[in-house]
mmCIF file of C-alpha atoms in Angstrom:
data_model
loop_
_atom_site.group_PDB
_atom_site.id
_atom_site.type_symbol
_atom_site.label_atom_id
_atom_site.label_comp_id
_atom_site.label_asym_id
_atom_site.label_seq_id
_atom_site.Cartn_x
_atom_site.Cartn_y
_atom_site.Cartn_z
ATOM 1 C CA MET B 1 0.000 0.000 0.000
ATOM 2 C CA THR B 2 1.322 3.424 -0.929
ATOM 3 C CA TYR B 3 0.929 6.219 1.550
ATOM 4 C CA ARG B 4 0.339 9.858 0.843
ATOM 5 C CA PRO B 5 3.820 10.895 2.160
ATOM 6 C CA ALA B 6 5.290 8.759 -0.621
ATOM 7 C CA VAL B 7 3.411 10.858 -3.195
ATOM 8 C CA LEU B 8 4.709 14.035 -1.573
ATOM 9 C CA PHE B 9 8.266 12.648 -1.406
ATOM 10 C CA ILE B 10 8.285 11.740 -5.114
ATOM 11 C CA ALA B 11 6.781 15.113 -6.094
ATOM 12 C CA LEU B 12 9.496 16.955 -4.186
ATOM 13 C CA ARG B 13 12.178 14.734 -5.763
ATOM 14 C CA TYR B 14 10.876 15.660 -9.202
ATOM 15 C CA ILE B 15 11.005 19.355 -8.307
ATOM 16 C CA PHE B 16 14.325 19.582 -6.485
ATOM 17 C CA GLY B 17 16.107 16.499 -7.829
ATOM 18 C CA LYS B 18 18.646 16.508 -10.618
ATOM 19 C CA SER B 19 16.599 14.317 -12.929
ATOM 20 C CA ILE B 20 14.848 17.301 -14.558
ATOM 21 C CA ASP B 21 16.658 18.759 -17.539
ATOM 22 C CA GLN B 22 17.861 22.348 -17.430
ATOM 23 C CA PHE B 23 15.260 23.628 -19.921
ATOM 24 C CA SER B 24 12.350 22.339 -17.823
ATOM 25 C CA ARG B 25 13.931 23.751 -14.682
ATOM 26 C CA ASN B 26 14.214 27.175 -16.348
ATOM 27 C CA ILE B 27 10.525 27.093 -17.257
ATOM 28 C CA TYR B 28 9.744 26.144 -13.648
ATOM 29 C CA TRP B 29 11.625 29.142 -12.264
ATOM 30 C CA ILE B 30 10.253 31.512 -14.895
ATOM 31 C CA SER B 31 6.676 30.534 -14.026
ATOM 32 C CA ARG B 32 7.352 31.050 -10.312
ATOM 33 C CA ILE B 33 8.930 34.463 -10.907
ATOM 34 C CA ALA B 34 6.082 35.486 -13.237
ATOM 35 C CA ILE B 35 3.444 34.573 -10.645
ATOM 36 C CA MET B 36 5.436 36.409 -7.970
ATOM 37 C CA LEU B 37 5.722 39.561 -10.115
ATOM 38 C CA GLY B 38 2.036 39.419 -11.058
ATOM 39 C CA VAL B 39 0.898 39.186 -7.422
ATOM 40 C CA MET B 40 3.372 41.877 -6.358
ATOM 41 C CA ALA B 41 2.268 44.251 -9.135
ATOM 42 C CA MET B 42 -1.440 43.722 -8.397
ATOM 43 C CA ILE B 43 -0.998 44.457 -4.672
ATOM 44 C CA THR B 44 1.116 47.563 -5.347
ATOM 45 C CA VAL B 45 -1.066 49.025 -8.100
ATOM 46 C CA LEU B 46 -4.325 48.473 -6.213
ATOM 47 C CA SER B 47 -2.805 49.992 -3.059
ATOM 48 C CA VAL B 48 -1.807 53.139 -4.955
ATOM 49 C CA MET B 49 -5.225 53.385 -6.634
ATOM 50 C CA ASN B 50 -6.920 52.909 -3.261
ATOM 51 C CA GLY B 51 -4.802 55.736 -1.895
ATOM 52 C CA CYS B 52 -5.696 58.020 -4.791
ATOM 53 C CA GLU B 53 -9.400 57.260 -4.356
ATOM 54 C CA ARG B 54 -9.163 57.935 -0.612
ATOM 55 C CA ASP B 55 -7.381 61.267 -1.139
ATOM 56 C CA ILE B 56 -9.854 62.420 -3.772
ATOM 57 C CA LYS B 57 -12.715 61.403 -1.515
ATOM 58 C CA GLN B 58 -11.263 63.361 1.397
ATOM 59 C CA SER B 59 -10.149 66.406 -0.583
ATOM 60 C CA LEU B 60 -13.233 66.701 -2.789
ATOM 61 C CA LEU B 61 -16.276 65.178 -1.117
ATOM 62 C CA ASN B 62 -15.454 66.977 2.127
ATOM 63 C CA PHE B 63 -16.096 70.331 0.468
ATOM 64 C CA ILE B 64 -19.073 69.771 -1.846
ATOM 65 C CA PRO B 65 -22.665 68.985 -0.748
ATOM 66 C CA HIS B 66 -23.160 65.241 -0.345
ATOM 67 C CA VAL B 67 -26.940 65.527 -0.718
ATOM 68 C CA LEU B 68 -29.318 68.397 -1.442
ATOM 69 C CA LEU B 69 -33.020 67.901 -0.664
ATOM 70 C CA THR B 70 -35.176 70.446 -2.467
ATOM 71 C CA THR B 71 -38.665 70.609 -4.029
ATOM 72 C CA ASP B 72 -40.082 70.794 -7.523
ATOM 73 C CA LYS B 73 -40.325 74.580 -7.177
ATOM 74 C CA GLY B 74 -36.561 74.781 -6.724
ATOM 75 C CA TYR B 75 -36.724 76.315 -3.257
ATOM 76 C CA VAL B 76 -38.088 75.549 0.199
ATOM 77 C CA HIS B 77 -38.918 77.551 3.316
ATOM 78 C CA VAL B 78 -36.328 77.296 6.083
ATOM 79 C CA GLU B 79 -38.997 76.003 8.493
ATOM 80 C CA ASP B 80 -39.992 73.166 6.172
ATOM 81 C CA LYS B 81 -37.674 70.332 7.175
ATOM 82 C CA PRO B 82 -37.700 66.778 5.752
ATOM 83 C CA LYS B 83 -38.533 65.242 9.133
ATOM 84 C CA LEU B 84 -39.415 61.786 7.809
ATOM 85 C CA VAL B 85 -36.122 61.603 5.898
ATOM 86 C CA LEU B 86 -34.162 62.704 8.949
ATOM 87 C CA ARG B 87 -35.848 60.084 11.100
ATOM 88 C CA GLN B 88 -35.076 57.328 8.595
ATOM 89 C CA LEU B 89 -31.443 58.366 7.961
ATOM 90 C CA GLN B 90 -30.596 59.755 11.395
ATOM 91 C CA HIS B 91 -27.645 57.387 11.935
ATOM 92 C CA LYS B 92 -26.251 58.025 8.452
ATOM 93 C CA ILE B 93 -26.287 61.838 8.556
ATOM 94 C CA ILE B 94 -23.561 63.910 10.205
ATOM 95 C CA CYS B 95 -25.501 67.178 10.050
ATOM 96 C CA MET B 96 -28.075 69.064 7.996
ATOM 97 C CA GLN B 97 -28.143 72.778 7.135
ATOM 98 C CA PRO B 98 -30.070 75.077 4.783
ATOM 99 C CA LEU B 99 -28.243 75.998 1.592
ATOM 100 C CA VAL B 100 -28.686 78.282 -1.399
ATOM 101 C CA THR B 101 -26.788 77.030 -4.421
ATOM 102 C CA SER B 102 -26.630 77.584 -8.149
ATOM 103 C CA ASN B 103 -24.290 77.526 -11.112
ATOM 104 C CA VAL B 104 -22.971 81.022 -11.749
ATOM 105 C CA ILE B 105 -20.666 83.021 -13.990
ATOM 106 C CA LEU B 106 -17.933 84.969 -12.193
ATOM 107 C CA GLN B 107 -16.633 88.039 -13.976
ATOM 108 C CA SER B 108 -13.729 90.270 -13.030
ATOM 109 C CA PRO B 109 -12.596 93.388 -14.928
ATOM 110 C CA ARG B 110 -10.170 91.202 -16.915
ATOM 111 C CA LYS B 111 -11.404 87.587 -16.891
ATOM 112 C CA ALA B 112 -14.515 85.429 -16.502
ATOM 113 C CA SER B 113 -15.042 81.901 -15.277
ATOM 114 C CA PHE B 114 -17.697 79.343 -14.386
ATOM 115 C CA GLY B 115 -18.418 78.664 -10.723
ATOM 116 C CA VAL B 116 -20.751 77.159 -8.163
ATOM 117 C CA MET B 117 -22.275 79.492 -5.585
ATOM 118 C CA LEU B 118 -22.944 78.273 -2.035
ATOM 119 C CA GLY B 119 -25.113 80.583 0.051
ATOM 120 C CA ILE B 120 -24.314 79.731 3.667
ATOM 121 C CA ASN B 121 -24.978 80.915 7.183
ATOM 122 C CA PRO B 122 -21.595 81.962 8.670
ATOM 123 C CA ASN B 123 -22.729 80.643 12.063
ATOM 124 C CA HIS B 124 -23.188 77.122 10.687
ATOM 125 C CA PHE B 125 -20.619 74.446 9.999
ATOM 126 C CA GLU B 126 -18.665 74.809 6.746
ATOM 127 C CA PRO B 127 -15.480 72.763 6.016
ATOM 128 C CA LEU B 128 -13.902 75.572 4.019
ATOM 129 C CA TYR B 129 -13.681 77.823 7.106
ATOM 130 C CA LEU B 130 -10.539 75.960 8.157
ATOM 131 C CA TYR B 131 -8.728 76.931 4.959
ATOM 132 C CA LEU B 132 -9.332 80.704 4.935
ATOM 133 C CA LEU B 133 -6.248 82.868 4.683
ATOM 134 C CA ASN B 134 -7.407 85.698 6.956
ATOM 135 C CA LYS B 135 -10.202 83.934 8.895
ATOM 136 C CA HIS B 136 -12.666 86.761 8.133
ATOM 137 C CA ILE B 137 -15.741 84.543 8.218
ATOM 138 C CA ASN B 138 -17.252 86.663 11.043
ATOM 139 C CA ARG B 139 -17.405 89.607 8.617
ATOM 140 C CA LEU B 140 -19.579 87.647 6.156
ATOM 141 C CA SER B 141 -22.810 89.446 7.022
ATOM 142 C CA SER B 142 -26.124 89.974 5.243
ATOM 143 C CA GLY B 143 -26.430 92.933 2.895
ATOM 144 C CA LYS B 144 -22.674 93.519 2.628
ATOM 145 C CA TYR B 145 -22.387 91.366 -0.497
ATOM 146 C CA TYR B 146 -19.080 89.828 0.382
ATOM 147 C CA ILE B 147 -17.750 86.741 -1.389
ATOM 148 C CA ILE B 148 -15.119 84.135 -0.482
ATOM 149 C CA ILE B 149 -13.330 82.433 -3.372
ATOM 150 C CA GLY B 150 -10.661 79.785 -3.870
ATOM 151 C CA SER B 151 -7.010 80.519 -4.561
ATOM 152 C CA ALA B 152 -7.072 78.945 -8.026
ATOM 153 C CA LEU B 153 -10.149 80.979 -8.975
ATOM 154 C CA ALA B 154 -8.569 84.179 -7.642
ATOM 155 C CA LYS B 155 -5.522 83.527 -9.791
ATOM 156 C CA LEU B 156 -7.678 82.799 -12.827
ATOM 157 C CA LEU B 157 -9.761 85.966 -12.412
ATOM 158 C CA GLU B 158 -6.661 87.981 -11.441
ATOM 159 C CA VAL B 159 -8.275 89.366 -8.283
ATOM 160 C CA SER B 160 -7.285 89.592 -4.632
ATOM 161 C CA ILE B 161 -8.927 90.520 -1.351
ATOM 162 C CA ASN B 162 -11.089 93.711 -1.522
ATOM 163 C CA ASP B 163 -11.390 93.486 -5.318
ATOM 164 C CA GLN B 164 -14.838 93.279 -6.854
ATOM 165 C CA ILE B 165 -16.250 90.565 -9.091
ATOM 166 C CA ARG B 166 -19.650 90.251 -10.725
ATOM 167 C CA VAL B 167 -21.720 87.166 -9.947
ATOM 168 C CA ILE B 168 -24.194 86.273 -12.716
ATOM 169 C CA VAL B 169 -26.912 83.614 -12.362
ATOM 170 C CA PRO B 170 -27.870 82.559 -15.925
ATOM 171 C CA SER B 171 -30.830 80.447 -14.727
ATOM 172 C CA VAL B 172 -32.575 83.441 -13.093
ATOM 173 C CA ARG B 173 -33.764 86.308 -15.277
ATOM 174 C CA GLN B 174 -35.142 89.688 -14.283
ATOM 175 C CA ILE B 175 -37.108 92.238 -16.303
ATOM 176 C CA THR B 176 -35.351 95.516 -17.102
ATOM 177 C CA PRO B 177 -36.142 98.393 -19.486
ATOM 178 C CA ILE B 178 -33.931 96.671 -22.069
ATOM 179 C CA GLY B 179 -35.612 93.273 -21.649
ATOM 180 C CA TYR B 180 -34.752 90.091 -19.771
ATOM 181 C CA VAL B 181 -31.263 89.938 -18.295
ATOM 182 C CA PRO B 182 -29.692 87.369 -15.949
ATOM 183 C CA SER B 183 -29.774 88.168 -12.249
ATOM 184 C CA GLN B 184 -26.416 89.634 -11.249
ATOM 185 C CA ARG B 185 -24.661 91.600 -8.557
ATOM 186 C CA LEU B 186 -21.230 92.999 -7.708
ATOM 187 C CA PHE B 187 -19.537 91.295 -4.746
ATOM 188 C CA THR B 188 -16.392 92.240 -2.843
ATOM 189 C CA VAL B 189 -13.784 89.559 -2.204
ATOM 190 C CA LEU B 190 -13.674 89.150 1.584
ATOM 191 C CA ASP B 191 -11.281 86.236 1.891
ATOM 192 C CA ILE B 192 -9.554 83.466 -0.081
ATOM 193 C CA TYR B 193 -9.343 79.790 0.858
ATOM 194 C CA ILE B 194 -6.662 77.273 -0.149
ATOM 195 C CA THR B 195 -7.491 73.550 -0.009
ATOM 196 C CA THR B 196 -5.210 72.438 -2.906
ATOM 197 C CA SER B 197 -8.204 70.547 -4.301
ATOM 198 C CA GLU B 198 -10.409 71.031 -7.329
ATOM 199 C CA VAL B 199 -12.960 73.178 -5.463
ATOM 200 C CA ASP B 200 -10.414 76.008 -5.301
ATOM 201 C CA SER B 201 -11.094 76.690 -8.969
ATOM 202 C CA TYR B 202 -14.889 77.054 -8.957
ATOM 203 C CA GLN B 203 -16.665 77.063 -5.564
ATOM 204 C CA VAL B 204 -17.534 80.397 -3.929
ATOM 205 C CA LEU B 205 -19.183 81.258 -0.606
ATOM 206 C CA ILE B 206 -21.570 84.154 0.018
ATOM 207 C CA HIS B 207 -24.054 84.929 2.754
ATOM 208 C CA GLN B 208 -27.266 82.933 2.581
ATOM 209 C CA SER B 209 -29.602 85.942 2.474
ATOM 210 C CA ASP B 210 -27.508 87.620 -0.257
ATOM 211 C CA ALA B 211 -27.659 84.422 -2.278
ATOM 212 C CA SER B 212 -31.453 84.192 -1.806
ATOM 213 C CA THR B 213 -31.804 87.766 -3.013
ATOM 214 C CA LEU B 214 -29.679 86.999 -6.065
ATOM 215 C CA MET B 215 -31.792 83.911 -6.782
ATOM 216 C CA ARG B 216 -35.066 85.935 -6.382
ATOM 217 C CA TYR B 217 -36.404 83.551 -3.777
ATOM 218 C CA PRO B 218 -39.336 84.489 -1.525
ATOM 219 C CA SER B 219 -38.434 85.644 1.974
ATOM 220 C CA GLN B 220 -36.941 83.004 4.309
ATOM 221 C CA CYS B 221 -36.501 80.515 1.441
ATOM 222 C CA VAL B 222 -33.448 78.527 0.420
ATOM 223 C CA THR B 223 -32.632 76.083 -2.383
ATOM 224 C CA GLY B 224 -32.864 73.105 -0.043
ATOM 225 C CA TRP B 225 -31.323 71.179 2.811
ATOM 226 C CA ARG B 226 -27.689 70.172 2.594
ATOM 227 C CA LEU B 227 -26.827 66.799 4.149
ATOM 228 C CA TRP B 228 -23.400 65.570 5.204
ATOM 229 C CA LEU B 229 -23.220 61.782 5.225
ATOM 230 C CA HIS B 230 -20.923 59.426 7.120
ATOM 231 C CA GLU B 231 -20.540 57.288 3.968
ATOM 232 C CA PRO B 232 -21.132 59.435 0.862
ATOM 233 C CA PHE B 233 -20.195 56.507 -1.411
ATOM 234 C CA LEU B 234 -23.300 54.645 -0.173
ATOM 235 C CA VAL B 235 -25.583 57.444 -1.352
ATOM 236 C CA ASN B 236 -27.032 55.188 -4.040
ATOM 237 C CA SER B 237 -28.678 52.955 -1.435
ATOM 238 C CA TYR B 238 -30.146 55.977 0.377
ATOM 239 C CA SER B 239 -31.618 57.646 -2.708
ATOM 240 C CA ASP B 240 -33.739 54.579 -3.594
ATOM 241 C CA SER B 241 -35.976 55.124 -0.583
ATOM 242 C CA GLN B 242 -39.654 55.937 -1.123
ATOM 243 C CA LEU B 243 -39.468 58.630 1.561
ATOM 244 C CA TYR B 244 -38.568 61.356 -0.904
ATOM 245 C CA LYS B 245 -41.847 61.546 -2.831
ATOM 246 C CA ASP B 246 -42.372 65.128 -1.608
ATOM 247 C CA TRP B 247 -38.717 66.011 -2.104
ATOM 248 C CA VAL B 248 -36.244 66.135 -4.975
ATOM 249 C CA TRP B 249 -33.044 64.234 -4.130
ATOM 250 C CA LYS B 250 -29.803 65.585 -5.605
ATOM 251 C CA ASP B 251 -26.376 64.348 -4.610
ATOM 252 C CA TRP B 252 -22.686 64.609 -5.465
ATOM 253 C CA ARG B 253 -22.994 62.041 -8.283
ATOM 254 C CA GLU B 254 -24.617 64.668 -10.517
ATOM 255 C CA CYS B 255 -21.431 66.740 -10.642
ATOM 256 C CA LYS B 256 -18.663 64.294 -9.638
ATOM 257 C CA GLY B 257 -20.155 60.862 -10.237
ATOM 258 C CA SER B 258 -18.446 60.500 -13.616
ATOM 259 C CA LEU B 259 -15.026 61.089 -11.991
ATOM 260 C CA PHE B 260 -15.430 58.281 -9.468
ATOM 261 C CA GLN B 261 -17.034 56.045 -12.078
ATOM 262 C CA ALA B 262 -14.009 56.598 -14.324
ATOM 263 C CA MET B 263 -11.694 55.747 -11.408
ATOM 264 C CA LYS B 264 -13.656 52.555 -10.734
ATOM 265 C CA ILE B 265 -13.463 51.533 -14.398
ATOM 266 C CA GLU B 266 -9.724 52.294 -14.462
ATOM 267 C CA LYS B 267 -9.157 50.165 -11.353
ATOM 268 C CA ASN B 268 -11.140 47.281 -12.868
ATOM 269 C CA ILE B 269 -9.196 47.472 -16.139
ATOM 270 C CA MET B 270 -5.852 47.537 -14.325
ATOM 271 C CA SER B 271 -6.943 44.555 -12.224
ATOM 272 C CA LEU B 272 -7.963 42.686 -15.369
ATOM 273 C CA LEU B 273 -4.600 43.357 -17.021
ATOM 274 C CA LEU B 274 -2.719 42.146 -13.951
ATOM 275 C CA VAL B 275 -4.917 39.043 -13.739
ATOM 276 C CA LEU B 276 -4.011 38.317 -17.369
ATOM 277 C CA ILE B 277 -0.328 38.486 -16.355
ATOM 278 C CA ILE B 278 -0.956 35.859 -13.683
ATOM 279 C CA ILE B 279 -2.916 33.719 -16.159
ATOM 280 C CA ALA B 280 -0.031 33.977 -18.619
ATOM 281 C CA ALA B 281 2.324 32.888 -15.848
ATOM 282 C CA SER B 282 0.114 29.878 -15.158
ATOM 283 C CA PHE B 283 0.686 28.703 -18.741
ATOM 284 C CA ASN B 284 4.335 28.315 -17.789
ATOM 285 C CA VAL B 285 3.178 25.966 -15.026
ATOM 286 C CA ILE B 286 1.287 23.977 -17.663
ATOM 287 C CA SER B 287 4.350 23.925 -19.914
ATOM 288 C CA PHE B 288 6.547 22.713 -17.066
ATOM 289 C CA LEU B 289 4.157 19.919 -16.134
ATOM 290 C CA VAL B 290 3.690 18.822 -19.754
ATOM 291 C CA LEU B 291 7.462 18.618 -20.298
ATOM 292 C CA LEU B 292 7.889 16.820 -16.997
ATOM 293 C CA ILE B 293 5.180 14.287 -17.863
ATOM 294 C CA LEU B 294 6.703 13.603 -21.279
ATOM 295 C CA ASP B 295 10.090 13.112 -19.656
ATOM 296 C CA LYS B 296 8.771 10.909 -16.845
ATOM 297 C CA GLN B 297 6.367 8.627 -18.727
ATOM 298 C CA ILE B 298 8.400 5.498 -17.912
ATOM 299 C CA GLU B 299 8.611 6.472 -14.225
ATOM 300 C CA ILE B 300 4.824 7.062 -14.198
ATOM 301 C CA ALA B 301 4.248 3.631 -15.719
ATOM 302 C CA VAL B 302 6.533 2.047 -13.147
ATOM 303 C CA LEU B 303 4.716 3.785 -10.306
ATOM 304 C CA GLN B 304 1.411 2.501 -11.633
ATOM 305 C CA THR B 305 2.769 -1.049 -11.687
ATOM 306 C CA TYR B 306 3.815 -0.561 -8.046
ATOM 307 C CA GLY B 307 0.190 0.183 -7.181
ATOM 308 C CA PHE B 308 -0.177 3.949 -7.572
ATOM 309 C CA THR B 309 -3.772 4.813 -8.461
ATOM 310 C CA ARG B 310 -4.857 7.415 -11.019
ATOM 311 C CA ARG B 311 -5.828 9.714 -8.159
ATOM 312 C CA GLN B 312 -2.355 9.483 -6.649
ATOM 313 C CA ILE B 313 -0.701 10.215 -10.009
ATOM 314 C CA VAL B 314 -2.940 13.273 -10.405
ATOM 315 C CA LEU B 315 -2.080 14.373 -6.854
ATOM 316 C CA LEU B 316 1.636 13.870 -7.499
ATOM 317 C CA PHE B 317 1.739 16.335 -10.382
ATOM 318 C CA MET B 318 -0.728 18.744 -8.793
ATOM 319 C CA ILE B 319 1.631 19.025 -5.824
ATOM 320 C CA GLN B 320 4.396 20.105 -8.184
ATOM 321 C CA GLY B 321 2.180 22.746 -9.792
ATOM 322 C CA PHE B 322 0.942 23.899 -6.394
ATOM 323 C CA GLY B 323 4.466 24.106 -5.047
ATOM 324 C CA ASN B 324 5.358 26.389 -7.909
ATOM 325 C CA GLY B 325 2.292 28.603 -7.497
ATOM 326 C CA ILE B 326 2.284 28.773 -3.702
ATOM 327 C CA LEU B 327 5.917 29.866 -3.528
ATOM 328 C CA GLY B 328 5.166 32.549 -6.134
ATOM 329 C CA ILE B 329 2.131 33.700 -4.128
ATOM 330 C CA ILE B 330 4.064 33.838 -0.830
ATOM 331 C CA PHE B 331 7.014 35.765 -2.235
ATOM 332 C CA GLY B 332 4.763 37.981 -4.377
ATOM 333 C CA THR B 333 2.565 38.885 -1.395
ATOM 334 C CA GLY B 334 5.564 39.653 0.792
ATOM 335 C CA LEU B 335 7.251 41.799 -1.849
ATOM 336 C CA GLY B 336 3.952 43.516 -2.712
ATOM 337 C CA LEU B 337 3.370 44.540 0.913
ATOM 338 C CA LEU B 338 6.983 45.650 1.291
ATOM 339 C CA LEU B 339 6.913 47.652 -1.931
ATOM 340 C CA SER B 340 3.571 49.270 -1.064
ATOM 341 C CA ASN B 341 4.793 50.353 2.376
ATOM 342 C CA ARG B 342 8.138 51.641 1.084
ATOM 343 C CA LEU B 343 7.024 52.861 -2.338
ATOM 344 C CA ASN B 344 7.664 56.572 -1.790
ATOM 345 C CA GLU B 345 11.067 55.887 -0.229
ATOM 346 C CA ILE B 346 12.049 53.729 -3.216
ATOM 347 C CA LEU B 347 10.851 56.334 -5.731
ATOM 348 C CA LEU B 348 12.717 59.032 -3.820
ATOM 349 C CA PHE B 349 15.896 56.944 -3.717
ATOM 350 C CA PHE B 350 15.865 56.429 -7.504
ATOM 351 C CA LYS B 351 14.725 60.052 -8.034
ATOM 352 C CA ILE B 352 11.752 58.929 -10.123
ATOM 353 C CA LEU B 353 9.490 61.564 -8.524
ATOM 354 C CA PRO B 354 10.344 65.008 -7.092
ATOM 355 C CA ASP B 355 10.888 65.283 -3.340
ATOM 356 C CA THR B 356 7.627 67.200 -2.922
ATOM 357 C CA VAL B 357 5.463 64.501 -4.556
ATOM 358 C CA GLN B 358 4.171 61.608 -2.457
ATOM 359 C CA LEU B 359 2.087 58.810 -3.931
ATOM 360 C CA PRO B 360 -0.901 57.985 -1.683
ATOM 361 C CA VAL B 361 -0.983 54.337 -0.619
ATOM 362 C CA GLU B 362 -3.770 52.475 1.166
ATOM 363 C CA ILE B 363 -3.417 48.727 1.732
ATOM 364 C CA LYS B 364 -6.719 46.875 2.005
ATOM 365 C CA TYR B 365 -6.063 43.425 3.384
ATOM 366 C CA TYR B 366 -9.326 41.958 2.144
ATOM 367 C CA GLN B 367 -8.157 42.811 -1.380
ATOM 368 C CA ILE B 368 -4.867 41.004 -0.717
ATOM 369 C CA LEU B 369 -6.749 37.924 0.491
ATOM 370 C CA GLY B 370 -8.838 38.105 -2.684
ATOM 371 C CA ILE B 371 -5.684 38.282 -4.825
ATOM 372 C CA ILE B 372 -4.184 35.283 -3.019
ATOM 373 C CA PHE B 373 -7.360 33.239 -3.409
ATOM 374 C CA MET B 374 -7.760 34.168 -7.089
ATOM 375 C CA THR B 375 -4.126 33.272 -7.881
ATOM 376 C CA PHE B 376 -4.494 30.008 -5.983
ATOM 377 C CA VAL B 377 -7.568 29.094 -8.060
ATOM 378 C CA ILE B 378 -5.794 29.993 -11.329
ATOM 379 C CA VAL B 379 -2.801 27.801 -10.438
ATOM 380 C CA LEU B 380 -5.152 24.985 -9.391
ATOM 381 C CA LEU B 381 -6.960 25.091 -12.724
ATOM 382 C CA ALA B 382 -3.614 25.200 -14.547
ATOM 383 C CA THR B 383 -2.471 21.944 -12.913
ATOM 384 C CA LEU B 384 -5.653 19.934 -13.516
ATOM 385 C CA TYR B 385 -5.341 19.077 -17.202
ATOM 386 C CA PRO B 386 -1.619 18.071 -17.251
ATOM 387 C CA SER B 387 -2.124 16.000 -14.072
ATOM 388 C CA TRP B 388 -5.125 14.248 -15.585
ATOM 389 C CA ARG B 389 -3.125 13.499 -18.746
ATOM 390 C CA ALA B 390 -0.338 12.028 -16.616
ATOM 391 C CA ALA B 391 -2.826 9.682 -14.960
ATOM 392 C CA SER B 392 -4.051 8.559 -18.413
ATOM 393 C CA VAL B 393 -0.707 6.943 -19.247
ATOM 394 C CA HIS B 394 -1.090 3.198 -20.060
ATOM 395 C CA PRO B 395 1.806 1.449 -18.267
ATOM 396 C CA ALA B 396 1.785 -1.625 -20.511
ATOM 397 C CA LYS B 397 2.085 0.416 -23.704
ATOM 398 C CA ILE B 398 4.790 2.677 -22.269
ATOM 399 C CA LEU B 399 6.900 -0.179 -20.856
ATOM 400 C CA ARG B 400 6.543 -2.228 -24.054
ATOM 401 C CA HIS B 401 7.916 0.623 -26.171
ATOM 402 C CA GLY B 402 10.151 2.110 -23.491
#
């Protein structure tokens, strides 16, 4: 009777013994290195893309409205709160505040640009307060027609603090002796904020009552209620609720959804390409096993005459394929984690990136477990067919002609 340790012993002899020719041994090492590099590259690339997604989420979604609840009229009274919505989403909402918002055109004496106006109450929470140069938010009062703009927008319009810019709302028209003209007003630049994110180039803050006047809203009315969410990326599951039949739900996906969708597609494509690298490496495992089986047909026939079953022959060659793949997975995972943690130091050492540039990295261990499992399955599938072919050898025919 043959025992399973005998199968393992023979498999290891085939791998590490000197009976394999040099060409087959080279294929064996190439397949192991290819699997290792594929796993390492997938861990590193996904970690960098996770870091980029995290940074964009923090630097962009922190400053724009996550959700805006308004009505079909386009405005709502400040006393009319979506109580049913708040009760249903109370554990998912950080805070809720009234907001006046609209797309606007910003015009200075020399330049013009597109922007998004946020009419806020200076006594309420606003993330951009932390990034003001002069911290003059207490001077943002009603009727003064002050405006706070981003540094990139100030550079584009060629304005600075105390300069005037014209805010034009194309969607709101007023009747004048010369006909219909867009609602507009001159504002004085009160302060400038610097977040080093995209909002610096288009988002402006003005007092809520000044914004309501510019939008021609009735007294004590705002565009809607601005919601900050704990998990803005789960907004899709919140917006499907039937609670909003009296409200119009608008969220960040309308203006930035395409950006995150493009990032998701890019991550999926990169993952697919790296998976193809691992699949290509698994073909080297197949090549190694096929060459080994052709070289060891007489030994296989002899083992069968000694009582080895087809299942044991299959297991013998699967162990060799597994040994190849598992070592590649272990070394690839270790190198991938090391490279991800030390990526910026390595790039700085080889002067690939400037000293001031740091690649964001976020390692998600559930992704690494998924990569390990996927690679394991690919290697398993790669060993099945050659191992089955090895077990199909007819010992009588091989020994007669051997």
